[in-house]
Short mmCIF file of C-alpha atoms in Angstrom, two decimals:
data_model
loop_
_atom_site.label_atom_id
_atom_site.label_comp_id
_atom_site.label_asym_id
_atom_site.label_seq_id
_atom_site.Cartn_x
_atom_site.Cartn_y
_atom_site.Cartn_z
CA MET A 392 -35.76 80.59 -32.07
CA ALA A 393 -33.27 83.33 -31.42
CA SER A 394 -29.50 82.48 -30.99
CA THR A 395 -27.69 82.47 -27.69
CA GLU A 396 -26.08 85.77 -28.51
CA GLU A 397 -29.34 87.60 -29.11
CA GLU A 398 -30.76 86.17 -25.76
CA GLU A 399 -27.72 87.92 -23.90
CA LYS A 400 -29.07 91.45 -24.94
CA PRO A 401 -30.62 93.16 -22.01
CA TYR A 402 -33.88 93.90 -23.75
CA LYS A 403 -34.14 90.23 -24.58
CA ARG A 404 -33.95 89.13 -21.05
CA LYS A 405 -36.66 91.37 -19.97
CA ALA A 406 -38.98 89.94 -22.57
CA LEU A 407 -38.24 86.49 -21.33
CA GLU A 408 -39.58 87.41 -17.89
CA LYS A 409 -42.64 85.78 -18.74
CA ILE A 410 -45.65 85.27 -17.79
CA ASP A 411 -48.37 84.72 -14.98
CA LYS A 412 -51.15 86.80 -16.16
CA THR A 413 -53.26 86.24 -19.35
CA ASP A 414 -55.36 88.37 -21.58
CA SER A 415 -58.33 87.87 -19.41
CA ASP A 416 -56.72 90.41 -16.93
CA LEU A 417 -56.88 93.24 -19.53
CA MET A 418 -59.59 95.92 -19.50
CA ASN A 419 -62.13 95.74 -22.42
CA PHE A 420 -63.47 99.30 -22.92
CA THR A 421 -67.03 98.31 -23.27
CA GLU A 422 -67.28 95.92 -20.33
CA SER A 423 -65.28 98.33 -18.03
CA LYS A 424 -67.08 101.60 -19.22
CA VAL A 425 -63.80 103.23 -18.33
CA LEU A 426 -64.29 106.09 -20.69
CA GLU A 427 -67.84 107.01 -19.35
CA LYS A 428 -66.42 106.79 -15.82
CA LYS A 429 -63.43 108.89 -16.44
CA PHE A 430 -65.00 111.68 -18.76
CA GLY A 431 -68.69 111.49 -18.41
CA GLN A 432 -71.30 110.81 -21.31
CA GLU A 433 -71.69 114.66 -21.93
CA ARG A 434 -67.99 115.06 -22.78
CA LEU A 435 -68.00 111.94 -25.21
CA LYS A 436 -71.27 112.59 -27.06
CA ASP A 437 -69.48 114.09 -30.04
CA PHE A 438 -66.54 111.79 -30.13
CA LYS A 439 -66.35 109.03 -32.88
CA PHE A 440 -64.49 106.15 -31.64
CA CYS A 441 -63.14 102.84 -32.94
CA ASN A 442 -65.40 99.76 -31.96
CA LEU A 443 -64.78 99.75 -28.23
CA SER A 444 -66.27 96.25 -27.69
CA HIS A 445 -63.38 94.83 -29.55
CA LEU A 446 -60.63 97.11 -27.88
CA TYR A 447 -58.57 95.78 -25.09
CA TYR A 448 -55.93 98.03 -23.40
CA TYR A 449 -52.36 96.70 -23.32
CA HIS A 450 -49.98 98.54 -21.47
CA TYR A 451 -46.48 98.44 -19.53
CA SER A 452 -45.99 95.50 -17.26
CA CYS A 453 -49.16 93.58 -18.23
CA GLU A 454 -48.60 89.77 -18.60
CA SER A 455 -45.94 90.22 -15.94
CA VAL A 456 -43.50 91.27 -18.62
CA ASN A 457 -40.90 94.06 -17.48
CA ASP A 458 -41.08 96.33 -20.66
CA ASN A 459 -40.95 99.56 -18.83
CA ASN A 460 -39.17 102.27 -21.11
CA TRP A 461 -39.08 100.09 -24.19
CA GLY A 462 -42.08 97.97 -24.66
CA CYS A 463 -44.91 100.80 -25.48
CA ALA A 464 -44.79 100.28 -29.45
CA TRP A 465 -45.36 96.37 -28.72
CA ARG A 466 -48.28 97.09 -26.44
CA ASN A 467 -49.83 99.28 -29.25
CA LEU A 468 -49.15 96.32 -31.69
CA GLN A 469 -51.06 93.96 -29.27
CA SER A 470 -53.89 96.21 -28.99
CA ALA A 471 -54.32 96.74 -32.65
CA LEU A 472 -53.93 92.97 -33.49
CA ARG A 473 -56.21 92.00 -30.73
CA PHE A 474 -58.70 94.44 -32.13
CA GLN A 475 -58.77 92.88 -35.57
CA LEU A 476 -58.67 89.12 -34.29
CA SER A 477 -61.84 90.08 -31.99
CA LEU A 478 -63.79 91.87 -34.79
CA ASN A 479 -63.24 88.80 -37.05
CA ASN A 480 -64.01 86.21 -34.35
CA GLN A 481 -60.46 84.85 -34.61
CA LYS A 482 -58.04 83.69 -31.68
CA LYS A 483 -54.23 83.58 -31.59
CA ASP A 484 -51.44 83.73 -29.02
CA ILE A 485 -50.48 87.45 -29.24
CA SER A 486 -48.75 87.62 -25.83
CA PHE A 487 -45.73 89.97 -25.58
CA TYR A 488 -43.44 87.02 -25.49
CA ASN A 489 -44.91 85.21 -28.51
CA LEU A 490 -44.92 88.38 -30.69
CA PHE A 491 -41.44 89.22 -29.67
CA MET A 492 -40.09 85.93 -30.47
CA GLN A 493 -41.97 85.42 -33.56
CA TYR A 494 -41.50 88.76 -35.15
CA GLY A 495 -38.17 89.94 -33.82
CA SER A 496 -35.60 88.79 -36.40
CA LYS A 497 -34.75 90.68 -39.49
CA LYS A 498 -34.92 87.43 -41.63
CA THR A 499 -38.62 87.02 -40.82
CA LEU A 500 -39.67 90.57 -41.19
CA MET A 501 -37.84 90.90 -44.56
CA GLU A 502 -39.86 87.82 -45.75
CA ILE A 503 -42.99 89.45 -44.81
CA TYR A 504 -42.11 92.62 -46.40
CA ASN A 505 -41.23 90.92 -49.61
CA LYS A 506 -44.71 89.67 -49.77
CA LEU A 507 -46.32 93.03 -48.67
CA CYS A 508 -44.29 95.38 -50.94
CA LYS A 509 -45.86 96.43 -54.28
CA LYS A 510 -43.51 99.34 -55.03
CA GLU A 511 -41.55 99.45 -58.17
CA ASN A 512 -38.27 100.03 -56.17
CA LYS A 513 -38.97 97.01 -53.92
CA GLU A 514 -35.55 95.44 -54.60
CA GLU A 515 -33.77 98.54 -53.74
CA ILE A 516 -35.88 98.84 -50.48
CA LEU A 517 -35.18 95.31 -49.49
CA ASN A 518 -31.41 95.93 -50.09
CA LEU A 519 -31.65 98.97 -47.73
CA LEU A 520 -33.50 97.12 -45.14
CA SER A 521 -30.96 94.26 -45.11
CA SER A 522 -28.30 96.97 -44.29
CA LYS A 523 -30.30 98.61 -41.29
CA GLU A 524 -30.78 97.56 -38.02
CA PHE A 525 -34.48 97.84 -37.94
CA ALA A 526 -35.48 94.50 -36.25
CA PRO A 527 -36.39 94.31 -32.72
CA PHE A 528 -33.79 91.57 -32.30
CA GLU A 529 -31.17 93.96 -33.65
CA ASN A 530 -31.90 97.55 -32.61
CA SER A 531 -30.57 98.90 -29.46
CA ASN A 532 -33.96 99.14 -27.80
CA GLY A 533 -35.97 96.05 -28.90
CA TRP A 534 -38.46 98.52 -30.25
CA ALA A 535 -41.23 97.83 -32.75
CA GLU A 536 -42.07 101.06 -34.77
CA PRO A 537 -45.12 101.13 -36.78
CA PHE A 538 -43.33 99.51 -39.67
CA ILE A 539 -43.02 96.32 -37.51
CA SER A 540 -46.84 96.63 -36.75
CA GLN A 541 -47.77 96.91 -40.46
CA LEU A 542 -45.70 93.67 -41.03
CA VAL A 543 -47.21 91.65 -38.04
CA LEU A 544 -50.63 92.55 -39.17
CA TYR A 545 -50.10 91.88 -42.71
CA GLU A 546 -48.85 88.34 -41.83
CA ASN A 547 -51.96 87.82 -39.82
CA GLY A 548 -54.24 88.89 -42.68
CA PHE A 549 -54.91 92.59 -41.96
CA GLU A 550 -53.66 95.40 -44.13
CA GLY A 551 -53.11 98.91 -43.21
CA ASP A 552 -51.40 102.19 -44.56
CA LEU A 553 -47.92 103.60 -43.04
CA ILE A 554 -47.49 107.21 -43.43
CA LEU A 555 -45.43 110.11 -42.24
CA VAL A 556 -47.09 113.23 -40.97
CA ASN A 557 -44.81 116.37 -41.46
CA ASP A 558 -41.55 114.54 -41.92
CA TYR A 559 -39.37 111.54 -41.35
CA PRO A 560 -38.30 111.22 -37.42
CA LYS A 561 -34.46 110.99 -37.84
CA ARG A 562 -33.97 108.51 -34.94
CA SER A 563 -36.35 105.97 -36.66
CA TYR A 564 -35.02 102.50 -37.36
CA ALA A 565 -37.15 101.95 -40.42
CA PRO A 566 -35.93 103.60 -43.49
CA LYS A 567 -38.03 106.43 -44.84
CA GLU A 568 -38.57 104.38 -48.13
CA VAL A 569 -40.91 101.88 -46.57
CA PHE A 570 -43.56 104.66 -45.90
CA ASP A 571 -46.51 104.97 -48.42
CA LYS A 572 -46.40 108.90 -48.33
CA THR A 573 -45.73 112.09 -46.35
CA ILE A 574 -48.82 114.42 -45.40
CA ASN A 575 -49.24 117.67 -43.50
CA PHE A 576 -51.31 118.11 -40.47
CA ASN A 577 -54.20 119.07 -42.46
CA GLY A 578 -54.10 115.97 -44.72
CA PHE A 579 -53.82 113.92 -41.56
CA LYS A 580 -57.03 115.47 -40.13
CA GLU A 581 -58.71 114.50 -43.24
CA ILE A 582 -57.49 110.87 -43.08
CA LEU A 583 -58.84 110.81 -39.42
CA LYS A 584 -62.08 112.11 -40.22
CA GLN A 585 -62.55 109.34 -43.06
CA HIS A 586 -61.13 106.60 -40.86
CA PHE A 587 -63.43 107.28 -37.80
CA SER A 588 -66.39 107.91 -40.19
CA GLN A 589 -66.24 104.28 -41.39
CA GLU A 590 -67.85 101.21 -39.91
CA ASN A 591 -65.65 99.65 -37.16
CA PRO A 592 -62.64 101.85 -37.40
CA ALA A 593 -59.65 100.29 -35.79
CA PRO A 594 -57.19 102.01 -33.36
CA ILE A 595 -54.36 103.96 -34.83
CA ILE A 596 -50.68 103.81 -33.85
CA LEU A 597 -48.68 107.16 -33.68
CA ASP A 598 -44.92 107.21 -32.96
CA ASP A 599 -42.47 109.99 -32.81
CA SER A 600 -39.47 107.49 -32.70
CA ILE A 601 -39.28 108.17 -28.82
CA SER A 602 -42.93 107.09 -27.64
CA SER A 603 -45.69 105.24 -29.13
CA ILE A 604 -49.22 105.86 -28.29
CA GLY A 605 -52.79 104.53 -29.52
CA LEU A 606 -55.47 106.84 -30.89
CA ILE A 607 -58.95 105.39 -30.35
CA GLY A 608 -61.26 108.32 -30.95
CA ILE A 609 -61.47 111.89 -32.27
CA GLU A 610 -63.79 114.81 -31.98
CA ILE A 611 -63.65 117.84 -34.41
CA LYS A 612 -65.38 121.05 -33.40
CA GLU A 613 -64.76 123.99 -35.92
CA GLU A 614 -61.03 124.37 -36.35
CA LYS A 615 -60.17 122.16 -33.14
CA ILE A 616 -59.73 118.57 -33.00
CA SER A 617 -59.68 116.32 -29.82
CA LEU A 618 -57.87 113.01 -29.67
CA MET A 619 -58.64 110.27 -27.44
CA ILE A 620 -55.38 108.76 -26.36
CA MET A 621 -54.69 105.26 -25.24
CA ASP A 622 -51.20 105.55 -23.67
CA PRO A 623 -49.44 102.16 -22.95
CA HIS A 624 -46.73 103.96 -20.79
CA SER A 625 -49.17 103.39 -17.90
CA THR A 626 -48.59 100.57 -15.33
CA ILE A 627 -50.13 100.34 -11.78
CA VAL A 628 -53.19 102.44 -12.62
CA PRO A 629 -53.97 101.77 -16.50
CA GLU A 630 -56.85 104.39 -16.56
CA LYS A 631 -54.25 107.14 -16.09
CA GLY A 632 -53.14 106.45 -19.65
CA LEU A 633 -56.46 107.45 -21.02
CA TYR A 634 -56.62 111.29 -21.77
CA ILE A 635 -57.94 113.73 -24.30
CA ILE A 636 -55.54 116.05 -26.01
CA THR A 637 -57.03 119.01 -27.84
CA LEU A 638 -55.12 120.67 -30.79
CA ASP A 639 -55.77 123.76 -32.70
CA GLU A 640 -55.91 124.23 -36.45
CA ASN A 641 -52.25 123.83 -37.01
CA GLY A 642 -51.81 120.97 -34.52
CA GLY A 643 -50.65 123.11 -31.67
CA PHE A 644 -51.49 122.11 -28.03
CA ILE A 645 -54.38 123.51 -26.39
CA GLN A 646 -55.24 121.60 -23.45
CA ILE A 647 -55.30 118.11 -21.92
CA GLU A 648 -57.98 116.33 -20.08
CA PRO A 649 -58.02 115.83 -17.16
CA GLU A 650 -55.74 118.58 -16.67
CA GLY A 651 -51.88 117.84 -16.05
CA LYS A 652 -48.87 116.41 -17.60
CA VAL A 653 -49.23 112.66 -17.81
CA LEU A 654 -47.09 109.88 -19.39
CA ALA A 655 -46.40 110.80 -23.06
CA SER A 656 -48.98 113.67 -23.28
CA SER A 657 -46.57 116.52 -23.44
CA ALA A 658 -45.13 115.19 -26.85
CA ILE A 659 -48.42 115.09 -28.54
CA PHE A 660 -48.52 117.96 -30.97
CA PHE A 661 -48.19 118.20 -34.73
CA ASN A 662 -47.13 121.95 -35.29
CA LYS A 663 -43.41 122.92 -35.49
CA ASN A 664 -43.16 120.37 -38.20
CA LYS A 665 -42.89 117.81 -35.67
CA PRO A 666 -42.51 114.37 -37.49
CA TRP A 667 -44.62 111.20 -36.83
CA MET A 668 -44.85 107.76 -38.06
CA VAL A 669 -48.40 106.53 -38.23
CA TYR A 670 -50.01 103.18 -38.92
CA ILE A 671 -53.69 103.28 -39.89
CA PRO A 672 -55.11 99.60 -40.11
CA LYS A 673 -57.78 98.79 -42.24
CA THR A 674 -60.98 96.70 -41.08
CA LYS A 675 -62.24 93.90 -43.15
#
């Protein structure tokens, strides 16, 4: 359990404003047919999606937790972990409160990383982590970057790749050394093609160290790629957080569907050497 000093931090008090609603209130993509209703079958016919029957949409303020402006990465973590558990016929308490309390401390996260890491410079990275305020109980926002998602999913029996696209975001809490590799946008597109062509692909977590978003499907036509975004920054109308971003061959923004700036959409581009942290879960 967290110490009294930790509980006094503002983000911690918000996390403890717990809980009237349960997972049953969350929107399942297959049951709700939300994508078909919003975009139409014709627009979706060339998309490759993760297995939508196992995908639930976690977003700001669900479970009656006041996480506006700081909980987006936790919500993507919940969606990713629920997907894997559902796919493998498992059930666990993955409420915001439980995940935050169970995986918020540096000690716990470093113990998991010690089991996960197979790098030759493992001891060097562990020493670096011990000197960094990367853990949600320590960092100033209570955030859970993709590195935290990797650790939590690993501890629950699911592996994945942690990569950088273009470069390392300078505002990140996790050190650069924990990432597996750095690739450019073309390399990232190839990874996306492979990922969404496999059986039961999982949702991917994208994070630019300011906003965290979920990627649940892609469409590739000639040199352009369209990304189906599951944006956790939505509150009252969750469907507002579902939109399509189309990028050119360099990762530059072309258009958003439906038209108009919404939530984190203006930040989704990969040209201009914009750095991203990415967690790509593997499915069993």
